[in-house]
Coordinates of C-alpha atoms in Angstrom, one line a residue:
Chain C
M1 CA 5.9 82.4 23.5
D2 CA 6.3 78.6 23.6
L3 CA 6.3 77.7 27.3
I4 CA 7.7 74.2 26.8
E5 CA 10.5 75.7 24.7
E6 CA 11.3 78.3 27.2
I7 CA 11.5 75.8 30.0
K8 CA 13.6 73.5 27.9
K9 CA 16.1 76.3 27.1
R10 CA 16.8 76.4 30.9
S11 CA 16.3 72.7 31.8
V12 CA 19.1 71.6 29.5
H13 CA 21.5 73.5 31.7
V14 CA 19.9 71.9 34.8
D15 CA 20.5 68.5 33.2
K16 CA 24.1 69.3 32.6
G17 CA 24.4 70.8 36.1
I18 CA 23.1 67.5 37.6
E19 CA 25.8 65.6 35.7
E20 CA 28.5 68.0 36.8
Y21 CA 27.5 68.5 40.4
L22 CA 26.4 64.9 41.1
P23 CA 29.0 62.8 39.3
I24 CA 28.7 59.0 39.4
D25 CA 31.6 58.2 41.7
K26 CA 32.5 55.3 44.1
P27 CA 30.5 53.5 45.4
Y28 CA 29.1 53.5 41.9
E29 CA 25.8 51.8 42.6
L30 CA 24.9 54.3 45.3
Y31 CA 25.4 57.2 42.9
K32 CA 23.6 55.3 40.1
A33 CA 20.7 54.9 42.5
A34 CA 20.9 58.6 43.4
R35 CA 21.1 59.7 39.8
Y36 CA 18.4 57.3 38.5
L37 CA 15.4 59.5 39.1
P38 CA 16.9 62.9 38.3
D39 CA 18.2 61.4 35.0
A40 CA 14.7 60.0 34.2
G41 CA 13.6 63.6 33.5
G42 CA 10.5 65.1 34.9
K43 CA 9.2 68.6 33.9
R44 CA 12.0 70.5 35.7
L45 CA 9.4 73.1 36.7
R46 CA 11.1 73.8 40.0
P47 CA 14.6 74.5 38.8
A48 CA 13.2 76.4 35.8
T49 CA 11.3 78.5 38.3
V50 CA 14.5 79.2 40.3
I51 CA 16.2 80.4 37.1
L52 CA 13.3 82.5 35.9
A53 CA 12.9 84.1 39.3
A54 CA 16.5 85.2 39.1
E55 CA 16.1 86.4 35.5
A56 CA 12.9 88.3 36.5
V57 CA 14.9 90.3 39.1
G58 CA 17.7 91.1 36.6
S59 CA 20.1 88.3 37.2
D60 CA 20.9 85.3 35.1
L61 CA 21.1 81.5 34.8
E62 CA 24.8 81.1 35.6
T63 CA 24.4 82.8 39.0
V64 CA 21.6 80.5 40.2
L65 CA 22.3 77.2 38.4
P66 CA 23.8 75.5 41.4
A67 CA 20.7 76.5 43.5
A68 CA 18.4 75.3 40.7
V69 CA 20.1 71.9 40.7
A70 CA 19.9 71.8 44.5
V71 CA 16.2 72.4 44.4
E72 CA 15.7 69.7 41.8
L73 CA 17.7 67.2 43.9
V74 CA 15.6 68.0 47.0
H75 CA 12.5 67.4 44.9
N76 CA 13.9 64.0 43.8
F77 CA 15.0 63.1 47.3
T78 CA 11.4 63.6 48.5
L79 CA 10.1 61.4 45.6
V80 CA 12.5 58.6 46.4
H81 CA 11.6 58.5 50.1
D82 CA 7.8 59.1 49.5
D83 CA 7.7 56.2 47.1
I84 CA 9.1 53.9 49.8
M85 CA 6.5 55.1 52.3
D86 CA 3.6 55.1 49.9
R87 CA 4.6 51.7 48.4
D88 CA 4.5 53.3 44.9
D89 CA 6.5 51.0 42.7
I90 CA 6.3 53.0 39.5
R91 CA 7.7 56.5 39.0
R92 CA 8.1 58.4 35.7
G93 CA 7.0 55.2 34.0
M94 CA 9.9 53.1 35.5
P95 CA 10.4 50.9 38.5
A96 CA 10.9 53.1 41.6
V97 CA 14.3 53.3 43.2
H98 CA 13.4 51.0 46.1
V99 CA 12.2 48.4 43.5
K100 CA 15.6 48.5 41.7
W101 CA 17.9 48.9 44.7
G102 CA 15.9 47.7 47.6
E103 CA 14.6 49.7 50.5
A104 CA 18.0 50.3 52.1
G105 CA 19.4 51.4 48.8
A106 CA 16.5 53.9 48.3
I107 CA 16.8 55.3 51.8
L108 CA 20.5 55.9 51.1
A109 CA 20.0 57.2 47.6
G110 CA 17.5 59.8 49.0
D111 CA 19.8 60.8 51.8
T112 CA 22.7 61.2 49.3
L113 CA 20.6 63.5 47.1
Y114 CA 19.6 65.5 50.1
S115 CA 23.2 65.9 51.3
K116 CA 24.4 66.8 47.8
A117 CA 21.7 69.5 47.5
F118 CA 23.1 71.3 50.5
E119 CA 26.6 70.8 49.4
I120 CA 25.9 72.3 46.0
L121 CA 23.9 75.2 47.4
T122 CA 26.8 76.0 49.7
H123 CA 29.0 76.5 46.6
A124 CA 26.6 78.9 44.9
S125 CA 28.3 82.1 43.9
G126 CA 27.4 85.4 45.6
D127 CA 27.2 87.1 48.9
P128 CA 27.6 84.5 51.7
E129 CA 24.8 86.0 53.7
R130 CA 22.4 85.6 50.8
I131 CA 23.6 82.0 50.3
L132 CA 23.1 81.3 54.1
K133 CA 19.6 82.7 53.8
C134 CA 18.8 80.3 50.9
I135 CA 20.2 77.3 52.9
D136 CA 17.9 78.4 55.7
I137 CA 14.9 78.5 53.4
L138 CA 15.7 75.1 51.8
S139 CA 16.2 73.3 55.1
K140 CA 13.0 74.8 56.5
T141 CA 11.3 73.8 53.3
C142 CA 12.5 70.2 53.7
R143 CA 11.2 70.1 57.2
D144 CA 7.8 71.4 55.9
I145 CA 7.8 68.7 53.3
C146 CA 8.4 66.0 56.1
E147 CA 5.5 67.5 58.0
G148 CA 3.3 67.4 54.9
Q149 CA 4.2 63.9 54.1
W150 CA 3.5 62.9 57.8
M151 CA 0.1 64.5 57.6
D152 CA -0.6 62.7 54.3
V153 CA 0.2 59.3 55.8
E154 CA -1.8 60.1 58.9
F155 CA -4.8 61.2 56.8
E156 CA -5.0 57.7 55.3
S157 CA -6.3 56.3 58.6
R158 CA -8.7 59.2 59.3
T159 CA -12.2 59.9 58.0
D160 CA -12.6 63.4 59.4
V161 CA -9.9 65.3 57.5
T162 CA -11.0 68.9 57.0
K163 CA -10.5 71.2 54.0
E164 CA -8.1 73.3 56.1
E165 CA -6.0 70.3 57.1
Y166 CA -5.9 69.1 53.5
L167 CA -4.8 72.5 52.3
E168 CA -2.1 72.7 55.0
M169 CA -0.9 69.3 54.0
I170 CA -0.5 70.1 50.3
E171 CA 0.9 73.5 51.0
K172 CA 3.7 71.7 52.9
K173 CA 4.0 68.8 50.5
T174 CA 4.1 70.9 47.3
G175 CA 3.5 74.6 47.9
V176 CA 6.6 75.3 49.9
L177 CA 9.1 73.9 47.4
Y178 CA 7.7 76.1 44.6
A179 CA 7.7 79.0 47.1
A180 CA 11.4 78.3 48.0
S181 CA 12.2 78.0 44.3
M182 CA 10.9 81.5 43.6
E183 CA 12.4 83.0 46.7
I184 CA 15.8 81.4 46.3
G185 CA 16.0 82.6 42.7
A186 CA 15.1 86.1 43.8
I187 CA 17.5 86.2 46.7
L188 CA 20.5 84.9 44.8
G189 CA 19.5 87.1 41.9
G190 CA 20.0 90.1 44.2
A191 CA 16.3 91.0 44.9
S192 CA 15.2 93.1 47.9
E193 CA 13.4 91.4 50.8
E194 CA 10.1 92.8 49.6
V195 CA 10.5 91.2 46.2
A196 CA 11.8 87.9 47.7
D197 CA 8.8 87.7 50.0
A198 CA 6.3 88.4 47.2
F199 CA 8.0 85.7 45.1
Y200 CA 7.8 83.2 48.0
E201 CA 4.1 83.8 48.4
C202 CA 3.5 83.6 44.6
G203 CA 5.3 80.3 44.5
R204 CA 3.4 79.0 47.5
L205 CA 0.0 79.8 45.9
I206 CA 0.8 78.4 42.5
G207 CA 2.3 75.3 44.1
I208 CA -0.9 74.7 46.0
A209 CA -2.9 75.3 42.9
F210 CA -0.7 72.8 41.0
Q211 CA -1.5 70.1 43.6
I212 CA -5.2 70.7 44.0
Y213 CA -5.6 70.8 40.2
D214 CA -4.1 67.3 40.2
D215 CA -7.3 66.2 41.9
V216 CA -9.3 67.7 39.1
I217 CA -7.1 66.1 36.4
D218 CA -7.6 62.7 38.1
M219 CA -11.4 63.1 37.5
T220 CA -11.4 64.7 34.1
T221 CA -8.5 63.4 32.1
P222 CA -9.1 60.2 30.0
E223 CA -6.9 57.2 30.7
E224 CA -5.1 57.4 27.3
V225 CA -3.9 60.9 28.2
L226 CA -3.3 60.4 32.0
G227 CA -1.5 57.1 31.8
K228 CA -3.7 55.8 34.6
V229 CA -7.4 55.1 35.0
R230 CA -9.6 58.1 35.7
G231 CA -10.9 58.3 39.3
S232 CA -8.0 56.3 40.8
D233 CA -7.8 58.7 43.8
L234 CA -11.4 57.9 44.6
M235 CA -10.9 54.1 44.3
E236 CA -7.9 54.4 46.5
G237 CA -10.0 56.3 49.1
K238 CA -7.8 59.3 49.0
K239 CA -9.1 62.3 50.9
T240 CA -8.6 64.8 48.1
L241 CA -10.3 68.1 48.3
I242 CA -12.9 66.9 45.8
A243 CA -13.7 63.9 48.0
I244 CA -13.8 66.1 51.2
H245 CA -16.1 68.6 49.5
A246 CA -18.4 65.8 48.3
L247 CA -18.4 63.9 51.6
N248 CA -19.3 67.1 53.4
K249 CA -22.2 67.5 51.1
G250 CA -23.4 64.0 51.9
V251 CA -22.6 62.5 48.5
E252 CA -22.3 58.8 48.8
L253 CA -19.6 57.5 46.4
K254 CA -20.0 53.8 45.9
I255 CA -16.4 53.3 44.6
F256 CA -14.7 55.4 47.3
G257 CA -11.9 53.3 48.8
K258 CA -13.1 50.2 46.9
G259 CA -9.8 49.6 45.1
E260 CA -11.4 49.0 41.7
A261 CA -14.4 49.8 39.7
T262 CA -16.0 49.4 36.3
T263 CA -15.9 52.3 33.8
E264 CA -19.6 52.7 34.4
E265 CA -19.2 53.0 38.1
I266 CA -16.4 55.6 37.6
N267 CA -18.5 57.6 35.2
E268 CA -21.3 57.5 37.7
A269 CA -19.1 58.8 40.5
V270 CA -17.7 61.6 38.4
H271 CA -21.2 62.5 37.4
Q272 CA -22.2 62.6 41.1
L273 CA -19.2 64.9 41.9
E274 CA -20.2 67.2 39.0
E275 CA -23.7 67.3 40.3
A276 CA -22.5 68.2 43.8
G277 CA -20.3 70.9 42.4
S278 CA -17.2 69.3 44.0
I279 CA -15.1 69.4 40.8
D280 CA -16.0 73.0 40.0
Y281 CA -15.4 74.0 43.6
V282 CA -11.8 72.7 43.5
R283 CA -11.1 74.0 40.0
D284 CA -12.3 77.4 41.0
L285 CA -10.2 77.3 44.1
A286 CA -7.1 76.5 42.0
L287 CA -8.0 79.3 39.7
S288 CA -8.3 81.8 42.5
Y289 CA -4.9 80.7 44.0
V290 CA -3.2 81.2 40.6
A291 CA -4.9 84.6 40.1
K292 CA -3.6 85.8 43.5
G293 CA -0.2 84.4 42.8
K294 CA 0.1 86.2 39.4
E295 CA -0.9 89.5 41.0
L296 CA 2.0 89.2 43.4
L297 CA 4.4 89.4 40.4
D298 CA 3.4 93.0 40.0
V299 CA 6.3 93.6 42.4
V300 CA 8.7 93.4 39.4
E301 CA 8.7 95.1 36.0
E302 CA 7.7 93.4 32.8
S303 CA 10.3 91.1 31.3
E304 CA 10.5 88.0 29.3
A305 CA 11.1 86.0 32.4
K306 CA 8.1 87.5 34.2
T307 CA 6.0 86.6 31.1
I308 CA 7.2 83.0 31.4
L309 CA 6.6 82.8 35.1
L310 CA 3.0 84.0 34.5
A311 CA 2.6 81.4 31.8
I312 CA 3.8 78.7 34.3
A313 CA 1.2 79.9 36.8
D314 CA -1.5 79.5 34.1
Y315 CA -0.1 76.1 33.1
M316 CA -0.7 74.8 36.6
I317 CA -4.5 75.0 36.0
T318 CA -4.7 74.4 32.2
R319 CA -2.6 71.3 31.8
S320 CA -4.4 68.0 31.2
Y321 CA -1.9 65.8 32.9
Chain U
M1 CA 40.4 65.4 85.7
D2 CA 37.1 63.5 85.6
L3 CA 36.4 62.9 81.9
I4 CA 32.8 61.9 82.4
E5 CA 32.2 65.0 84.5
E6 CA 33.8 67.3 82.0
I7 CA 31.7 65.9 79.2
K8 CA 28.6 66.1 81.3
K9 CA 29.3 69.8 82.0
R10 CA 29.0 70.4 78.3
S11 CA 26.3 67.9 77.4
V12 CA 23.8 69.4 79.7
H13 CA 23.9 72.4 77.5
V14 CA 23.5 70.2 74.4
D15 CA 20.4 68.6 76.0
K16 CA 18.9 72.0 76.6
G17 CA 19.9 73.0 73.1
I18 CA 18.1 70.1 71.6
E19 CA 14.9 71.0 73.5
E20 CA 15.2 74.6 72.4
Y21 CA 16.2 74.2 68.8
L22 CA 14.0 71.2 68.1
P23 CA 10.8 71.9 69.9
I24 CA 7.9 69.4 69.8
D25 CA 5.5 71.2 67.5
K26 CA 2.7 70.1 65.1
P27 CA 2.4 67.5 63.8
Y28 CA 3.3 66.4 67.4
E29 CA 3.9 62.7 66.6
L30 CA 6.5 63.5 64.0
Y31 CA 8.5 65.7 66.4
K32 CA 8.1 63.1 69.2
A33 CA 9.5 60.5 66.8
A34 CA 12.3 62.9 65.8
R35 CA 13.1 63.7 69.5
Y36 CA 12.8 60.2 70.8
L37 CA 16.4 59.1 70.1
P38 CA 18.2 62.4 71.0
D39 CA 16.2 62.5 74.2
A40 CA 17.2 58.9 75.0
G41 CA 20.7 60.2 75.7
G42 CA 23.8 58.6 74.3
K43 CA 27.3 59.7 75.3
R44 CA 27.1 63.1 73.5
L45 CA 30.8 62.6 72.6
R46 CA 30.4 64.3 69.2
P47 CA 28.7 67.5 70.4
A48 CA 31.1 67.6 73.4
T49 CA 34.0 67.4 70.9
V50 CA 32.6 70.3 68.9
I51 CA 32.5 72.4 72.1
L52 CA 35.9 71.3 73.3
A53 CA 37.5 72.0 69.9
A54 CA 36.1 75.5 70.1
E55 CA 37.4 75.9 73.6
A56 CA 40.8 74.6 72.6
V57 CA 41.2 77.3 70.0
G58 CA 40.1 80.0 72.5
S59 CA 36.4 80.2 71.9
D60 CA 33.5 79.1 74.1
L61 CA 30.5 76.9 74.4
E62 CA 27.9 79.6 73.6
T63 CA 29.5 80.3 70.2
V64 CA 29.3 76.7 69.0
L65 CA 26.3 75.3 70.8
P66 CA 24.0 75.4 67.7
A67 CA 26.7 73.6 65.7
A68 CA 27.1 71.0 68.5
V69 CA 23.4 70.3 68.5
A70 CA 23.4 70.1 64.7
V71 CA 26.2 67.5 64.8
E72 CA 24.3 65.5 67.4
L73 CA 21.1 65.6 65.3
V74 CA 23.0 64.4 62.3
H75 CA 24.4 61.5 64.3
N76 CA 20.9 60.6 65.5
F77 CA 19.5 60.9 62.0
T78 CA 22.0 58.3 60.7
L79 CA 21.1 56.0 63.6
V80 CA 17.4 56.2 62.8
H81 CA 17.9 55.4 59.2
D82 CA 20.6 52.8 59.8
D83 CA 18.3 50.9 62.2
I84 CA 15.7 50.6 59.5
M85 CA 18.2 49.3 57.0
D86 CA 19.9 47.0 59.4
R87 CA 16.7 45.8 60.9
D88 CA 18.0 46.7 64.4
D89 CA 15.0 46.8 66.6
I90 CA 16.7 47.9 69.8
R91 CA 18.6 51.2 70.3
R92 CA 19.8 52.6 73.5
G93 CA 18.0 49.8 75.3
M94 CA 14.6 50.9 73.8
P95 CA 12.5 49.9 70.8
A96 CA 14.0 51.6 67.7
V97 CA 12.1 54.5 66.1
H98 CA 10.8 52.3 63.2
V99 CA 9.4 49.8 65.8
K100 CA 7.5 52.6 67.6
W101 CA 6.4 54.7 64.6
G102 CA 6.7 52.3 61.7
E103 CA 9.1 52.5 58.8
A104 CA 7.5 55.5 57.2
G105 CA 7.5 57.3 60.5
A106 CA 11.2 56.5 61.0
I107 CA 12.2 57.7 57.5
L108 CA 10.4 61.0 58.1
A109 CA 11.7 61.4 61.7
G110 CA 15.3 60.9 60.3
D111 CA 14.7 63.4 57.4
T112 CA 13.3 65.9 59.9
L113 CA 16.4 65.6 62.2
Y114 CA 18.5 66.0 59.1
S115 CA 16.7 69.2 57.9
K116 CA 16.7 70.6 61.4
A117 CA 20.5 70.1 61.7
F118 CA 21.1 72.3 58.7
E119 CA 18.5 74.8 59.8
I120 CA 20.2 75.1 63.2
L121 CA 23.7 75.4 61.8
T122 CA 22.6 78.2 59.5
H123 CA 21.7 80.2 62.5
A124 CA 25.0 79.7 64.2
S125 CA 26.6 83.0 65.3
G126 CA 29.7 84.2 63.6
D127 CA 31.2 85.1 60.2
P128 CA 28.9 83.9 57.4
E129 CA 31.8 82.5 55.4
R130 CA 32.8 80.4 58.4
I131 CA 29.3 79.1 58.8
L132 CA 29.1 78.3 55.1
K133 CA 32.3 76.4 55.4
C134 CA 30.8 74.4 58.3
I135 CA 27.6 73.6 56.3
D136 CA 29.8 72.5 53.4
I137 CA 31.7 70.2 55.8
L138 CA 28.6 68.8 57.4
S139 CA 26.8 68.1 54.1
K140 CA 29.9 66.4 52.7
T141 CA 30.2 64.4 55.9
C142 CA 26.6 63.2 55.6
R143 CA 27.3 62.1 52.0
D144 CA 30.4 60.2 53.3
I145 CA 28.2 58.5 55.9
C146 CA 25.8 57.4 53.2
E147 CA 28.7 56.0 51.2
G148 CA 30.0 54.2 54.3
Q149 CA 26.6 52.7 55.1
W150 CA 26.2 51.6 51.5
M151 CA 29.5 49.8 51.7
D152 CA 28.5 48.3 55.0
V153 CA 25.3 46.9 53.5
E154 CA 27.2 45.7 50.4
F155 CA 29.9 43.9 52.5
E156 CA 27.2 41.7 54.0
S157 CA 26.9 39.8 50.7
R158 CA 30.6 39.6 50.0
T159 CA 33.3 37.3 51.3
D160 CA 36.3 39.1 49.9
V161 CA 36.2 42.4 51.8
T162 CA 39.8 43.7 52.3
K163 CA 41.3 45.5 55.2
E164 CA 41.5 48.7 53.1
E165 CA 37.9 48.5 52.2
Y166 CA 36.9 47.9 55.8
L167 CA 38.9 50.8 57.0
E168 CA 37.4 53.1 54.3
M169 CA 33.9 52.0 55.3
I170 CA 34.4 52.8 59.0
E171 CA 36.2 56.0 58.2
K172 CA 33.1 57.1 56.4
K173 CA 30.6 55.6 58.8
T174 CA 32.2 56.9 61.9
G175 CA 35.5 58.7 61.4
V176 CA 34.2 61.6 59.3
L177 CA 31.6 62.8 61.8
Y178 CA 34.3 63.0 64.6
A179 CA 36.5 64.8 62.1
A180 CA 33.7 67.2 61.2
S181 CA 33.0 67.8 64.9
M182 CA 36.6 68.8 65.5
E183 CA 36.9 70.9 62.4
I184 CA 33.5 72.7 62.8
G185 CA 34.3 73.5 66.5
A186 CA 37.7 74.9 65.4
I187 CA 36.3 76.9 62.4
L188 CA 33.5 78.5 64.4
G189 CA 35.9 79.0 67.2
G190 CA 37.9 81.2 64.9
A191 CA 40.9 78.9 64.2
S192 CA 43.2 79.2 61.3
E193 CA 42.9 76.8 58.4
E194 CA 46.0 75.0 59.5
V195 CA 44.6 74.3 63.0
A196 CA 41.1 73.4 61.5
D197 CA 42.8 70.9 59.1
A198 CA 44.8 69.3 61.9
F199 CA 41.7 69.0 64.1
Y200 CA 39.8 67.4 61.2
E201 CA 42.5 64.8 60.8
C202 CA 42.7 64.2 64.6
G203 CA 39.0 63.6 64.7
R204 CA 39.1 61.3 61.7
L205 CA 41.8 59.1 63.3
I206 CA 40.2 58.8 66.7
G207 CA 36.8 58.2 65.1
I208 CA 38.3 55.3 63.2
A209 CA 40.0 54.0 66.4
F210 CA 36.6 54.3 68.2
Q211 CA 35.0 52.1 65.6
I212 CA 37.7 49.4 65.3
Y213 CA 38.0 49.2 69.0
D214 CA 34.3 48.3 69.1
D215 CA 35.3 45.1 67.4
V216 CA 37.8 44.4 70.2
I217 CA 35.1 45.2 72.8
D218 CA 32.7 42.7 71.2
M219 CA 35.3 40.0 71.8
T220 CA 36.6 40.9 75.2
T221 CA 33.8 42.4 77.2
P222 CA 31.7 40.1 79.3
E223 CA 27.9 40.0 78.6
E224 CA 27.0 41.6 81.9
V225 CA 29.0 44.7 81.0
L226 CA 28.4 44.8 77.3
G227 CA 24.6 44.2 77.5
K228 CA 24.8 41.7 74.7
V229 CA 26.5 38.4 74.3
R230 CA 30.2 38.4 73.6
G231 CA 31.2 37.5 70.0
S232 CA 27.9 38.6 68.5
D233 CA 29.7 40.2 65.5
L234 CA 31.2 36.7 64.8
M235 CA 27.9 34.9 65.0
E236 CA 26.3 37.5 62.8
G237 CA 29.1 36.9 60.3
K238 CA 30.1 40.5 60.3
K239 CA 33.3 41.3 58.4
T240 CA 35.0 43.2 61.1
L241 CA 38.7 43.9 61.0
I242 CA 39.3 41.1 63.5
A243 CA 37.4 38.6 61.3
I244 CA 39.1 39.8 58.1
H245 CA 42.6 39.4 59.8
A246 CA 41.7 35.9 61.0
L247 CA 40.2 34.8 57.7
N248 CA 43.3 36.0 55.9
K249 CA 45.4 33.9 58.2
G250 CA 43.3 30.9 57.4
V251 CA 41.7 30.6 60.8
E252 CA 38.5 28.6 60.6
L253 CA 35.8 30.0 62.9
K254 CA 33.1 27.5 63.4
I255 CA 30.6 30.0 64.8
F256 CA 31.1 32.6 62.0
G257 CA 27.8 33.6 60.6
K258 CA 26.0 30.8 62.4
G259 CA 23.6 33.1 64.2
E260 CA 24.1 31.4 67.6
A261 CA 26.6 29.5 69.6
T262 CA 27.2 28.1 73.1
T263 CA 29.4 29.9 75.6
E264 CA 32.1 27.1 75.0
E265 CA 32.0 27.7 71.2
I266 CA 32.3 31.5 71.7
N267 CA 35.2 31.0 74.1
E268 CA 36.9 28.7 71.6
A269 CA 36.5 31.2 68.8
V270 CA 37.9 34.1 71.0
H271 CA 40.8 31.8 71.9
Q272 CA 41.5 31.1 68.2
L273 CA 41.5 34.8 67.5
E274 CA 43.9 35.4 70.3
E275 CA 46.2 32.7 69.0
A276 CA 46.1 34.1 65.5
G277 CA 46.9 37.6 66.9
S278 CA 43.8 39.1 65.3
I279 CA 42.6 40.8 68.5
D280 CA 46.0 42.2 69.3
Y281 CA 46.4 43.3 65.7
V282 CA 43.2 45.4 65.8
R283 CA 43.9 46.7 69.3
D284 CA 47.3 47.9 68.3
L285 CA 46.0 49.5 65.1
A286 CA 43.4 51.4 67.2
L287 CA 46.2 52.5 69.6
S288 CA 48.3 53.7 66.7
Y289 CA 45.5 55.8 65.3
V290 CA 44.9 57.4 68.6
A291 CA 48.6 58.1 69.1
K292 CA 48.7 59.9 65.7
G293 CA 45.5 61.7 66.4
K294 CA 46.8 63.0 69.7
E295 CA 50.1 64.2 68.2
L296 CA 48.1 66.4 65.8
L297 CA 46.8 68.4 68.7
D298 CA 50.3 69.8 69.2
V299 CA 49.0 72.5 66.8
V300 CA 47.4 74.2 69.7
E301 CA 48.7 75.3 73.1
E302 CA 48.0 73.5 76.3
S303 CA 44.6 74.2 77.8
E304 CA 42.0 72.4 79.9
A305 CA 40.0 71.7 76.7
K306 CA 43.0 70.2 75.0
T307 CA 43.6 68.0 78.0
I308 CA 40.0 66.8 77.8
L309 CA 40.3 66.2 74.1
L310 CA 43.4 64.1 74.7
A311 CA 41.5 62.1 77.3
I312 CA 38.6 61.5 74.9
A313 CA 41.1 60.2 72.4
D314 CA 42.4 57.7 75.1
Y315 CA 38.9 56.9 76.1
M316 CA 38.3 55.5 72.6
I317 CA 40.7 52.7 73.3
T318 CA 40.3 52.1 77.0
R319 CA 36.5 51.9 77.4
S320 CA 35.0 48.5 78.0
Y321 CA 31.7 49.2 76.3

């Protein structure tokens, strides 16, 4: 099974869905700003997950396509607003929305994506009570994401962030939207509450694994593959789980928060982290989350979709960028 | 009938609803930032309208309280984000959210209010199909508000804004949320589609009247009542309907867009606008919108709630601030 191919088979429909459900209408520049990031691509892992979750419980793509598009728009909404807050000027290799349309434009583009997500989800086909449940999940998820982003911003000015706090932050920033993708797909696909709950938990675990494995990638992937210099998290002084582990072990990282460093200094820091077991610690943790997440899928019978979902779970901790 | 008293009777429940449905939870500072503006008061006209619309179709406060709170939170969400965009540092006589919690904090506080509004509305009591319809209305309304704010920002750098464009802008910025308040109250109150549609249109018209009458108030209300200097819209170079009317008539306003002016200069400008009929033109337009809006309420029988709704419509164009 070719995972990329299987995701692609579904994401082409998501692409079309975005065009159909979020047309560029008047005022044109607002909708161009709103469509800019969704149109720039991305892996479409979240909407593919919505679709695969539905397939895995015996439903199909058509039934959940609006929900899949809604989830992708929520994801893009959070990116647009986060980039303003984090002053990240580049996204998907292009100038961020606030760089192209100004900050006011980016706030509004994000708000528009957000509104549209709920509008689209409201029009999903199926039992109204199931749709309402999905809207409830998505709105709660958005609030979690706000809480996670708030914690992330707050952590920047703190030196005493604990492992538990970090894990809560990334659960909210990343885990819950994967969780919601799995659960929404299952609910609209007609699954029982037991299956929907298991899917939510599976998504939450692999979402957390996805995010903490990002920290590993930042340390281990060469610049020519990653598209940015190795160890950039360290230089920015980010309290990633690797940094928290190392700092707790008393490791003194010369480049931490220094903004820049030579290749030798970066290599030395990575070596220190390897010695302290910090990279292995985080890699193992990601692996254990994925293993638990995969087990939860035992709740449904074998199927092509289930195989692909298991492959996505593995992809979270085997990708190199 | 004492209008303020009648609104107060309902808004005390809205205040309690905000406390109950949006508790200050962890991370505390995020929820404090989110609650800051709703707790600062405001007239609560929109949630009172939701409740009165429900009462006017034979339902009651309890049934629509969650929806009323949701509408008030959406209103506050738009204020928080608009203040960032417009660089308005004072709101309800207090420092704006972005002044107290920074821009990132204000973006997140707004997003949290927005998420919470949908979450609360999802839990409204009643027929799931009616709740879904209300979520659809509210999400579309939010998108309209984004479009209106986008137009407002865009108008700042244009000199050729037409009356039609201005009216579309304020319809979206203000009219639609009153419209949604009326329609949501009616729908959750069990009204027929005909009544719900009439209520929507009534709310739209009085919402537009509310906003264009603001322009009149800016010209006619003394500083000690208004809390800001008379003619501030003119000095800021705002393309209000009064300004558009005057500019179309070839009136040359010395203070337009000058940022400041003496009392004599302001008085002269107001006199010029009176001479050109611009203030009367806008006042009359507001009056005609309200008259049409009130007529639409013929769709329901006389009741105390209907009397209050009619009084709110009149209040839009009789208030002095």
